[in-house]
CSV table of C-alpha atoms in Angstrom, one decimal:
chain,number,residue,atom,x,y,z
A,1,UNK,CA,-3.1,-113.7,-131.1
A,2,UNK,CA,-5.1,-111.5,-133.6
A,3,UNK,CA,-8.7,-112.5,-133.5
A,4,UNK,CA,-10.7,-111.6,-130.3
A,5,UNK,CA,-14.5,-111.5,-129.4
A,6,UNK,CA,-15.8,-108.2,-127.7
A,7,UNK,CA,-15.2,-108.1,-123.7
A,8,UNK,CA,-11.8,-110.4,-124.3
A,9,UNK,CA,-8.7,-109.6,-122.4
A,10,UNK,CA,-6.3,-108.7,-124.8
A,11,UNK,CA,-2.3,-110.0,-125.0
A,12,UNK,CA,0.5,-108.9,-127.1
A,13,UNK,CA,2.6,-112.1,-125.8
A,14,UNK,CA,3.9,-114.0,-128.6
A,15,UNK,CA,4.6,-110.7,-130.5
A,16,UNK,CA,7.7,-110.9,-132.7
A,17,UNK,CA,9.4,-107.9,-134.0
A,18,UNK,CA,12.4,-107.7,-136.2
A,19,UNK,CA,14.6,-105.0,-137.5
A,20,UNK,CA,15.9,-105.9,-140.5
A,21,UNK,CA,19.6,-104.0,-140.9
A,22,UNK,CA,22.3,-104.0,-144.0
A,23,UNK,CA,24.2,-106.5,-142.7
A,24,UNK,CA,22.1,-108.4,-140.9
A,25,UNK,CA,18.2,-108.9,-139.0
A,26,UNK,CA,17.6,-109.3,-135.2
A,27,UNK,CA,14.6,-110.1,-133.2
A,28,UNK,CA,14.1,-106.4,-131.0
A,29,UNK,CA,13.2,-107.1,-127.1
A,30,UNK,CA,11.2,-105.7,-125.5
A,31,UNK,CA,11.1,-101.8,-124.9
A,32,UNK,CA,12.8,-101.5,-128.2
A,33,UNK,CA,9.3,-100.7,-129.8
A,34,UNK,CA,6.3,-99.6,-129.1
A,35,UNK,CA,2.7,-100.7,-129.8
A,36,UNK,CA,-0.1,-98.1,-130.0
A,37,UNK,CA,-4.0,-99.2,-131.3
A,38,UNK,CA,-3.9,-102.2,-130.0
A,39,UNK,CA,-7.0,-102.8,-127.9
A,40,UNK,CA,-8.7,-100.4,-125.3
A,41,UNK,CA,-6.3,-99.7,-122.2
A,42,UNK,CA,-8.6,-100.3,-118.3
A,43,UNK,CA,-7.1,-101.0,-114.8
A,44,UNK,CA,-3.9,-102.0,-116.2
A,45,UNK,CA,-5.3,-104.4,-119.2
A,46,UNK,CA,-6.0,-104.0,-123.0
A,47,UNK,CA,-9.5,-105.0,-123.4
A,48,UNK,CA,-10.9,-106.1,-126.7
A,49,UNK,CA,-14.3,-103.6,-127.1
A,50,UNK,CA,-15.0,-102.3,-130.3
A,51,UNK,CA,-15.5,-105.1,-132.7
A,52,UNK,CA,-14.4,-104.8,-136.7
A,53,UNK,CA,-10.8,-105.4,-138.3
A,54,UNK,CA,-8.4,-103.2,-136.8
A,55,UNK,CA,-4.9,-102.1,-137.7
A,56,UNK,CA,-1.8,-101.7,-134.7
A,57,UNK,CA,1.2,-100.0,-135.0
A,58,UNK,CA,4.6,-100.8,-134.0
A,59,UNK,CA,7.2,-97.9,-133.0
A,60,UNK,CA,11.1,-98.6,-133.0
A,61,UNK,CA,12.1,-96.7,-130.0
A,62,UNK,CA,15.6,-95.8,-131.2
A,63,UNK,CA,13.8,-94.3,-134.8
A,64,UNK,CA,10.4,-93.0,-134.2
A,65,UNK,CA,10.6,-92.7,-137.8
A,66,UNK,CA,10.9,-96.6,-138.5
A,67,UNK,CA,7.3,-98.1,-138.1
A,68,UNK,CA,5.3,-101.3,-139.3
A,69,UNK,CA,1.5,-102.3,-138.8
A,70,UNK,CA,-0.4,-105.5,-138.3
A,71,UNK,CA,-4.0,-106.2,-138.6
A,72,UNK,CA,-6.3,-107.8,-135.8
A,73,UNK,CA,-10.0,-109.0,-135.4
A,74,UNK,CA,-12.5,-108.2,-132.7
A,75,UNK,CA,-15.7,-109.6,-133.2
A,76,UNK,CA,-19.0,-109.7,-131.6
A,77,UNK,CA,-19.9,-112.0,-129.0
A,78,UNK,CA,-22.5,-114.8,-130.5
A,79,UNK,CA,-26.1,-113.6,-128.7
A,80,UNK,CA,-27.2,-116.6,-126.3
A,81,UNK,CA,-30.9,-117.1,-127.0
A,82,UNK,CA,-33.2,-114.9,-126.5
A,83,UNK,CA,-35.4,-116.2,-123.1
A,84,UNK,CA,-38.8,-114.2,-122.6
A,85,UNK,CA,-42.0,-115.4,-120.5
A,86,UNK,CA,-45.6,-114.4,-121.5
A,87,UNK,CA,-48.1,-114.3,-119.1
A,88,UNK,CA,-52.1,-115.6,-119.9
A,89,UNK,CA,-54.3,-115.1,-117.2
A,90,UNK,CA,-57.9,-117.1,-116.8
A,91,UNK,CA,-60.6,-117.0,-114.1
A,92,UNK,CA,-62.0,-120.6,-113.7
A,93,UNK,CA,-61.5,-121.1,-117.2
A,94,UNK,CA,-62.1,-118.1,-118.7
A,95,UNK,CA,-59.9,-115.5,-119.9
A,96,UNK,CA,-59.8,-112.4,-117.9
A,97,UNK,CA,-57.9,-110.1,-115.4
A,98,UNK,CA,-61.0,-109.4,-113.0
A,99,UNK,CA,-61.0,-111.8,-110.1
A,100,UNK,CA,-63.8,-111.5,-107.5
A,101,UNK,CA,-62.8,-113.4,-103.9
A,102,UNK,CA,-63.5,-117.1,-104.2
A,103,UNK,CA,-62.2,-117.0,-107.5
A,104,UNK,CA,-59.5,-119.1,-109.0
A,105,UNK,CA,-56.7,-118.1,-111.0
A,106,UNK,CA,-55.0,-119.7,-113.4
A,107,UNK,CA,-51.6,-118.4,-114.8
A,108,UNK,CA,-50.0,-120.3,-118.2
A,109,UNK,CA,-46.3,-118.9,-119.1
A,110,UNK,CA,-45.0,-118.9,-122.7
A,111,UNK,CA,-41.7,-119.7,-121.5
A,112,UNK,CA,-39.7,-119.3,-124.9
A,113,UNK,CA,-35.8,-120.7,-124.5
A,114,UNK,CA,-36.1,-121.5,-120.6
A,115,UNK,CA,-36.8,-124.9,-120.8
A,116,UNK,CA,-36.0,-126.5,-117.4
A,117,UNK,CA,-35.5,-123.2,-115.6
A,118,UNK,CA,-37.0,-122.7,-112.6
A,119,UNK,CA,-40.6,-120.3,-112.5
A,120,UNK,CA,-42.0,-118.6,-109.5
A,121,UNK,CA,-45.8,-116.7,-109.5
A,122,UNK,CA,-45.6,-114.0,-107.3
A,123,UNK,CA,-47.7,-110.8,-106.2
A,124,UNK,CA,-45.2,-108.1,-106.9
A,125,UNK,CA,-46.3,-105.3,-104.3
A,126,UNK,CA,-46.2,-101.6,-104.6
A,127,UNK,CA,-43.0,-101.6,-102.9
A,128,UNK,CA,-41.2,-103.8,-105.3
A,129,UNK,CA,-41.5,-107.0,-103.3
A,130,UNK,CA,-42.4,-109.8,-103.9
A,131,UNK,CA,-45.0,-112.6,-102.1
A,132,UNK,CA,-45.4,-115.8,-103.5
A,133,UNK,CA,-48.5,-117.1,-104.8
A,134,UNK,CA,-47.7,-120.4,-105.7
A,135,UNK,CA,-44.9,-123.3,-105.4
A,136,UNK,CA,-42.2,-122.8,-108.5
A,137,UNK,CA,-42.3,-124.9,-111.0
A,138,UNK,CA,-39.9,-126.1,-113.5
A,139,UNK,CA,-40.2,-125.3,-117.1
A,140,UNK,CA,-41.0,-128.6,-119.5
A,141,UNK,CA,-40.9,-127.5,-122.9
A,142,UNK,CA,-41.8,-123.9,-123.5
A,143,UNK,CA,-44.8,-123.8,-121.2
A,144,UNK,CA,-45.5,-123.2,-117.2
A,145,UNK,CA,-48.7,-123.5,-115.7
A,146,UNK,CA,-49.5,-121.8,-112.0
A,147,UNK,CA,-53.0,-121.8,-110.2
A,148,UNK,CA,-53.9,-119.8,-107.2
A,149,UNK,CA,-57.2,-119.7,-104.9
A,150,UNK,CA,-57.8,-116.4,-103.9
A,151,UNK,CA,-59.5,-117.9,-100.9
A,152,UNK,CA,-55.7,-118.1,-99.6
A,153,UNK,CA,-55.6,-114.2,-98.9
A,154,UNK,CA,-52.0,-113.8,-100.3
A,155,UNK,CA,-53.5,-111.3,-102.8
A,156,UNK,CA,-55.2,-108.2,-100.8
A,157,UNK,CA,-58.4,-107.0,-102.6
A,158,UNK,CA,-58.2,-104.4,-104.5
A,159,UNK,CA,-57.4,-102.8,-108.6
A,160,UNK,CA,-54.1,-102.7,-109.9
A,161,UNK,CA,-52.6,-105.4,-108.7
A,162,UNK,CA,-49.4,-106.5,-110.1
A,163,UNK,CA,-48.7,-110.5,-110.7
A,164,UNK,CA,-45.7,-111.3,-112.2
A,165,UNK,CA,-43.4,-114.2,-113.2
A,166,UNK,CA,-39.9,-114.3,-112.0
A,167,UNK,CA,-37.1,-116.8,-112.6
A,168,UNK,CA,-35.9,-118.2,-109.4
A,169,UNK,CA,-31.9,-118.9,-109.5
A,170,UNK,CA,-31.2,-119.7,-105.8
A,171,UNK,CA,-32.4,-116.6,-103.7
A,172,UNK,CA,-32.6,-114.2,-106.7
A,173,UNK,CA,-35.9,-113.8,-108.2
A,174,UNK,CA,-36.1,-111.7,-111.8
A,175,UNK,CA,-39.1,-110.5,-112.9
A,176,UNK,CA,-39.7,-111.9,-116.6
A,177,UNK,CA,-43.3,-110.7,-117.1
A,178,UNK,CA,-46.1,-109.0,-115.1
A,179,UNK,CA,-50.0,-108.1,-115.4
A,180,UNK,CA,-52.2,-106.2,-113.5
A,181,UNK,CA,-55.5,-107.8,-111.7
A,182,UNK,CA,-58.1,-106.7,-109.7
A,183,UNK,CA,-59.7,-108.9,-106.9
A,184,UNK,CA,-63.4,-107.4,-105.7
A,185,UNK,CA,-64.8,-108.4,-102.4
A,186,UNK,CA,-67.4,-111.3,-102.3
A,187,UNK,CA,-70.8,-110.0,-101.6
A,188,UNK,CA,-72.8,-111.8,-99.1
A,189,UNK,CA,-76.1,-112.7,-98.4
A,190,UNK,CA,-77.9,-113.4,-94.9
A,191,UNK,CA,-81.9,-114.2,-95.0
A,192,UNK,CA,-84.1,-115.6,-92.4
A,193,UNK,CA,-85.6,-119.2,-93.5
A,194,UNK,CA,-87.3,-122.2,-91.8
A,195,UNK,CA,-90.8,-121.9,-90.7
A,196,UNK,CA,-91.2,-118.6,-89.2
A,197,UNK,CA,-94.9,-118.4,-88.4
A,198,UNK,CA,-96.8,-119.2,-85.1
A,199,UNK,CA,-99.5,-119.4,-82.6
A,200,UNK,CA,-99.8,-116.1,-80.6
A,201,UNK,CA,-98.1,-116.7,-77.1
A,202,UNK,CA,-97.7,-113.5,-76.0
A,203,UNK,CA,-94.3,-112.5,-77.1
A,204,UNK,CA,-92.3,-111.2,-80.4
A,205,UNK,CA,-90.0,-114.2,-80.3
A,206,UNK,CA,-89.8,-116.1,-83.5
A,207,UNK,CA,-90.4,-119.7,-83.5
A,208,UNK,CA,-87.1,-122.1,-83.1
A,209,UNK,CA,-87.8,-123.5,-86.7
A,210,UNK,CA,-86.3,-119.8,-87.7
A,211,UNK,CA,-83.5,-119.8,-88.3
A,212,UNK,CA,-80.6,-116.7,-90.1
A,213,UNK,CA,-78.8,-118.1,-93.1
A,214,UNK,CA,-75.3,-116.6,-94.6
A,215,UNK,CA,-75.2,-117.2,-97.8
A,216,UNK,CA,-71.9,-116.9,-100.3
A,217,UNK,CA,-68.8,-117.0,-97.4
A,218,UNK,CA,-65.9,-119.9,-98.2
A,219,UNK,CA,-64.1,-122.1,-95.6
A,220,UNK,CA,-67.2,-121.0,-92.9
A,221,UNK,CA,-65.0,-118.1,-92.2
A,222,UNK,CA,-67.8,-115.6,-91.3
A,223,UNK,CA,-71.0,-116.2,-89.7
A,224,UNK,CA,-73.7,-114.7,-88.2
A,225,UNK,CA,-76.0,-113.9,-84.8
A,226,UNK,CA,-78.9,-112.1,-83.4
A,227,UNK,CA,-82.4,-112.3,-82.8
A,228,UNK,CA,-85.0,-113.2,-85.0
A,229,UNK,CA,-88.0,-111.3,-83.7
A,230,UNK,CA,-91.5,-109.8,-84.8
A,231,UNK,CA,-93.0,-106.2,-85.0
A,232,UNK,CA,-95.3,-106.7,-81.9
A,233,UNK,CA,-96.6,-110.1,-80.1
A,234,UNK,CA,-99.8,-109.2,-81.9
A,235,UNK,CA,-101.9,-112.2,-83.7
A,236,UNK,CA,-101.6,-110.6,-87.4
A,237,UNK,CA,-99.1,-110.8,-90.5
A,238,UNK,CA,-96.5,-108.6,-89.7
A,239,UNK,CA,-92.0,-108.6,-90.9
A,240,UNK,CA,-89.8,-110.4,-89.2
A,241,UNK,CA,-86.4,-108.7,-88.5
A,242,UNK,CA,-82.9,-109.2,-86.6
A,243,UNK,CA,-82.4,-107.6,-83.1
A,244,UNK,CA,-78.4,-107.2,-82.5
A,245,UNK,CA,-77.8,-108.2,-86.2
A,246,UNK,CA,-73.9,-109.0,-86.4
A,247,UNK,CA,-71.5,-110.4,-89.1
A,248,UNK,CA,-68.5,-112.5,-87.4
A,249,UNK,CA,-65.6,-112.6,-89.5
A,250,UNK,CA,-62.6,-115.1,-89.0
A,251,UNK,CA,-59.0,-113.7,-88.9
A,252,UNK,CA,-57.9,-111.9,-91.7
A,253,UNK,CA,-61.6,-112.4,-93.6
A,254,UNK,CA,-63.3,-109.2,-93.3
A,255,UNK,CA,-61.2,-107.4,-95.6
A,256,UNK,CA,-62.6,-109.7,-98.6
A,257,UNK,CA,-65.9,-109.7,-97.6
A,258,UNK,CA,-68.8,-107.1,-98.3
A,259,UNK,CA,-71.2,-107.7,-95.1
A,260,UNK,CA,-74.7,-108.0,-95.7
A,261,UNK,CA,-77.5,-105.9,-94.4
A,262,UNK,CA,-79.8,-107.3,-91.8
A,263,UNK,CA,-82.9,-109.6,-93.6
A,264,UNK,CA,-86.3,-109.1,-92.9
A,265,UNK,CA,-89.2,-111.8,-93.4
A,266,UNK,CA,-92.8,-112.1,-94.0
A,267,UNK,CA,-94.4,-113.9,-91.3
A,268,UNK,CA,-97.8,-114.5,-89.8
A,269,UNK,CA,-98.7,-115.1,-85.6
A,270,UNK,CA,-102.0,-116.7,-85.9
A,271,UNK,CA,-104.5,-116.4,-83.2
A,272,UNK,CA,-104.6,-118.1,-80.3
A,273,UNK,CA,-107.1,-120.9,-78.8
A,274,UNK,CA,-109.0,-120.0,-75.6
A,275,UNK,CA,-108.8,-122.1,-72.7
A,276,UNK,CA,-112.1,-123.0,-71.1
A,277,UNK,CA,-111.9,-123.9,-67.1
A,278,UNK,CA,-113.1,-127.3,-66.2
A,279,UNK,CA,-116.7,-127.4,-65.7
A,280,UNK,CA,-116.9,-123.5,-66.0
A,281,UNK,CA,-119.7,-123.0,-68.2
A,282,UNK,CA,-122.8,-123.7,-67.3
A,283,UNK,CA,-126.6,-122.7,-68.2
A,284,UNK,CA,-129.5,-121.6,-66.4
A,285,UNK,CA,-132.8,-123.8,-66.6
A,286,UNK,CA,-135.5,-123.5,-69.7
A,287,UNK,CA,-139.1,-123.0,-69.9
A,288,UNK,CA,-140.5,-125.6,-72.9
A,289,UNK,CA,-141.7,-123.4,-75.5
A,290,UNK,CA,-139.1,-120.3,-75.0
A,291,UNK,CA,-135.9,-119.5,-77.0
A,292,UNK,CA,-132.7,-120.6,-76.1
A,293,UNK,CA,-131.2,-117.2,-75.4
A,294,UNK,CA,-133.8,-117.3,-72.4
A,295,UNK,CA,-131.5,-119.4,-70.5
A,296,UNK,CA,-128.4,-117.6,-69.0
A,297,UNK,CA,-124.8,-119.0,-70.2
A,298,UNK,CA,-122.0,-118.5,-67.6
A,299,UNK,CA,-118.3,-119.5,-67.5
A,300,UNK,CA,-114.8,-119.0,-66.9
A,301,UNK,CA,-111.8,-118.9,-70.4
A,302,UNK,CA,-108.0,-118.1,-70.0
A,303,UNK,CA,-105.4,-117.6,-72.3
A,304,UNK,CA,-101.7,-119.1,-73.4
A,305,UNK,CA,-100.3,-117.6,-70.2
A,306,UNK,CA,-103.5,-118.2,-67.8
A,307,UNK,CA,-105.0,-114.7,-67.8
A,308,UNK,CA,-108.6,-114.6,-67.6
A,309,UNK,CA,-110.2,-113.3,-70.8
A,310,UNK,CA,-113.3,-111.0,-71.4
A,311,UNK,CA,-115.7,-111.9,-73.9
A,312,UNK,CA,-118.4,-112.6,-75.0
A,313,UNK,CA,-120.8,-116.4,-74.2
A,314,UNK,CA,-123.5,-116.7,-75.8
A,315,UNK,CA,-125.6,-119.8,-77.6
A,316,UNK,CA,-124.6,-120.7,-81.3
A,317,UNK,CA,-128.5,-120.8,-82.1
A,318,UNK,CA,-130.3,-118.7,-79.8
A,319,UNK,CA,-133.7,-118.7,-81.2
A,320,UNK,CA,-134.2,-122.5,-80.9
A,321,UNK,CA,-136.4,-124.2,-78.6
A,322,UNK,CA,-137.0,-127.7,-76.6
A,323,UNK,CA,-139.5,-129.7,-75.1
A,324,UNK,CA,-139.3,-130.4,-71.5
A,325,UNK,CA,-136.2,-132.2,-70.4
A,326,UNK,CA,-132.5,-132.5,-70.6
A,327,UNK,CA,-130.7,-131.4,-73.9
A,328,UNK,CA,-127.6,-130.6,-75.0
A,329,UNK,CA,-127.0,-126.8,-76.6
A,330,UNK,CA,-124.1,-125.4,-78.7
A,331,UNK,CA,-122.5,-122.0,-76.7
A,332,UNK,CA,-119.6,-119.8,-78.5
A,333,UNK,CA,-117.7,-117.9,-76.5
A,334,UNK,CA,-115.8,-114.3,-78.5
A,335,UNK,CA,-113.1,-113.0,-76.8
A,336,UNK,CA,-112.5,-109.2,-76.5
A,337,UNK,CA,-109.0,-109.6,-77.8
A,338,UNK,CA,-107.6,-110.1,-81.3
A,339,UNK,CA,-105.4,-112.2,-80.5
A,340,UNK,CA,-107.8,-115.0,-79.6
A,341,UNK,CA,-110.0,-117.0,-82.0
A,342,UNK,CA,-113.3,-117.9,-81.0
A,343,UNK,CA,-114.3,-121.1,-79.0
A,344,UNK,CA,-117.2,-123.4,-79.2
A,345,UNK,CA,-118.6,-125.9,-77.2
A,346,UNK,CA,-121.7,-127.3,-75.3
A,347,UNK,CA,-123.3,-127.6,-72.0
A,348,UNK,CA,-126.1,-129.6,-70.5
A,349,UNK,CA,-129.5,-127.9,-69.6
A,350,UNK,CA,-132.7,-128.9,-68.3
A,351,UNK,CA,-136.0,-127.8,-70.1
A,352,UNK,CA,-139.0,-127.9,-67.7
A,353,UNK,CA,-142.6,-128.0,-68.5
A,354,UNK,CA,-144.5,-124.6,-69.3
A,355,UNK,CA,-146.6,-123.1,-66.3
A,356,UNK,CA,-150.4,-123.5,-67.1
């Protein structure tokens, strides 16, 4: 055989030489001649490497003089097809590299010349290894499609983060083509919402309509608790804030997640009503003819948690006047504190004839 391809074993069975004598010609055996150029020796084998027509020599061991060539061909082996895969990378759609958590990421493969080969989508770690992001797919055509939800966590946040796409043959993975991503933390939010104002009562505690929001975390995995409380129990506007303000995280969570600061609200305690005791106020009798503020107003007013409050009675139109008998008057009563508004009522009084 003359004609080889580069990386052939080579064989010199089936080689005939003669010597060709006066009287007559004989077919010489073997160790009768040598062969030298023929092939490359290697463990033992003549190995077919450097391609081109080549030219061997034969040797007559008897006559080192006597000699004869033959020609042989190595050529190159035919190239398979070239296979390459070219990653595209989008972000809900959109081309780009920069992922923030909650994100989803979808990976398209120009998969030139590996047409049912299988495809993996991996993140390819620092280390050289490899974690999978999502199941393999078989290649239809020239194209391979991959999507991953970041919310999975098999991508840690961070810059520089290597994705790649490997052919799978059994348990051998080889890289074909890689990018580099970055995956930011989600940002979240927390406020205080609901109705958040109220009736002084004595106490900092915000209403039960209040309530603390979290706004911007996926699959409930973080939450939040504290107190919603105000400045001072005082009947004013005041800010509303979080005692013992904590983010909860769920496993794993916190490390793709930027917590949010404790929220603050605007919020108003409005004053409270006085209470007046039954039958407490009560007014002293009236001359005919004299101003109201002659008579003397008593009584008795508590507040949301049954103190007694200071203030001040007195009648809503002092300076007016009656005719003997029994009327009915207007009183207001002011307390001391600020936290109270002002209550109005009436009471009863008897107006008796002027002295002559």
């Amino acid at each position: 055989k003359v004609s080889y391809m580069v990386g052939d074993e080579m064989s010199l069975s089936g080689l005939k030489v003669t010597a060709n004598y006066q009287q007559n010609t004989r077919e010489l055996a073997e160790g009768e001649y040598t062969v030298t150029g023929f092939g490359t020796a290697e463990n033992g084998k003549l190995m077919a490497r450097t391609p081109g027509e080549q030219t061997a020599t034969v040797t007559m061991a008897s006559d080192t003089n006597i000699t004869n060539t033959f020609t042989f061909l190595i050529s190159e082996a035919p190239s398979a097809p070239s296979s390459s895969a070219t990653i595209s990378v989008k972000n809900n759609g959109t081309e780009s590299r920069d992922f923030v958590y909650g994100d989803r990421m979808d990976v398209t493969v120009d998969a030139t010349e590996m047409n049912g080969k299988t495809l993996g989508l991996y993140y390819q770690k620092s280390d050289g290894s490899l974690v999978s992001l999502a199941d393999v797919v078989v290649v239809a055509g020239d194209e391979a499609a991959f999507s991953y939800d970041t919310t999975k966590k098999l991508l840690p946040a961070g810059e520089n983060l290597g994705v790649a796409v490997c052919l799978v043959e059994g348990d051998s993975k080889t890289v074909k083509d890689s990018v580099s991503v970055s995956l930011a933390r989600k940002t979240l939010t927390a406020s205080i919402t609901g109705e958040v104002n109220k009736t002084y009562d004595g106490t900092t505690a915000a209403p039960q309509t209040a309530a603390l929001r979290l706004d911007g975390v996926y699959n409930n995995e973080a939450s939040l608790t504290g107190t919603i409380v105000y400045g001072s129990p005082d009947a004013k506007e005041q800010t509303l804030s979080v005692k013992d303000f904590k983010v909860n995280y769920g496993s794993g969570a916190s490390d793709y997640y930027v917590s949010p600061a404790a929220p603050t609200a605007a919020g108003t305690i409005r004053k409270a009503a006085a209470s007046q005791k039954a039958g407490s106020v009560t007014a002293g009798t009236l001359e005919a003819g004299k101003p109201l503020s002659s008579s003397t107003l008593n009584g008795s007013f508590t507040g949301v948690n049954g103190e007694t409050l200071a203030g001040t009675l007195s009648w809503k139109n002092p300076n007016a006047t009656f005719e003997a008998g029994t009327h009915t008057a207007a009183w207001v009563f002011t307390p001391s504190s600020s936290n109270y508004a002002s209550l109005e009522g009436s009471v009863g009084i008897t107006v008796v004839k002027k002295d002559v």
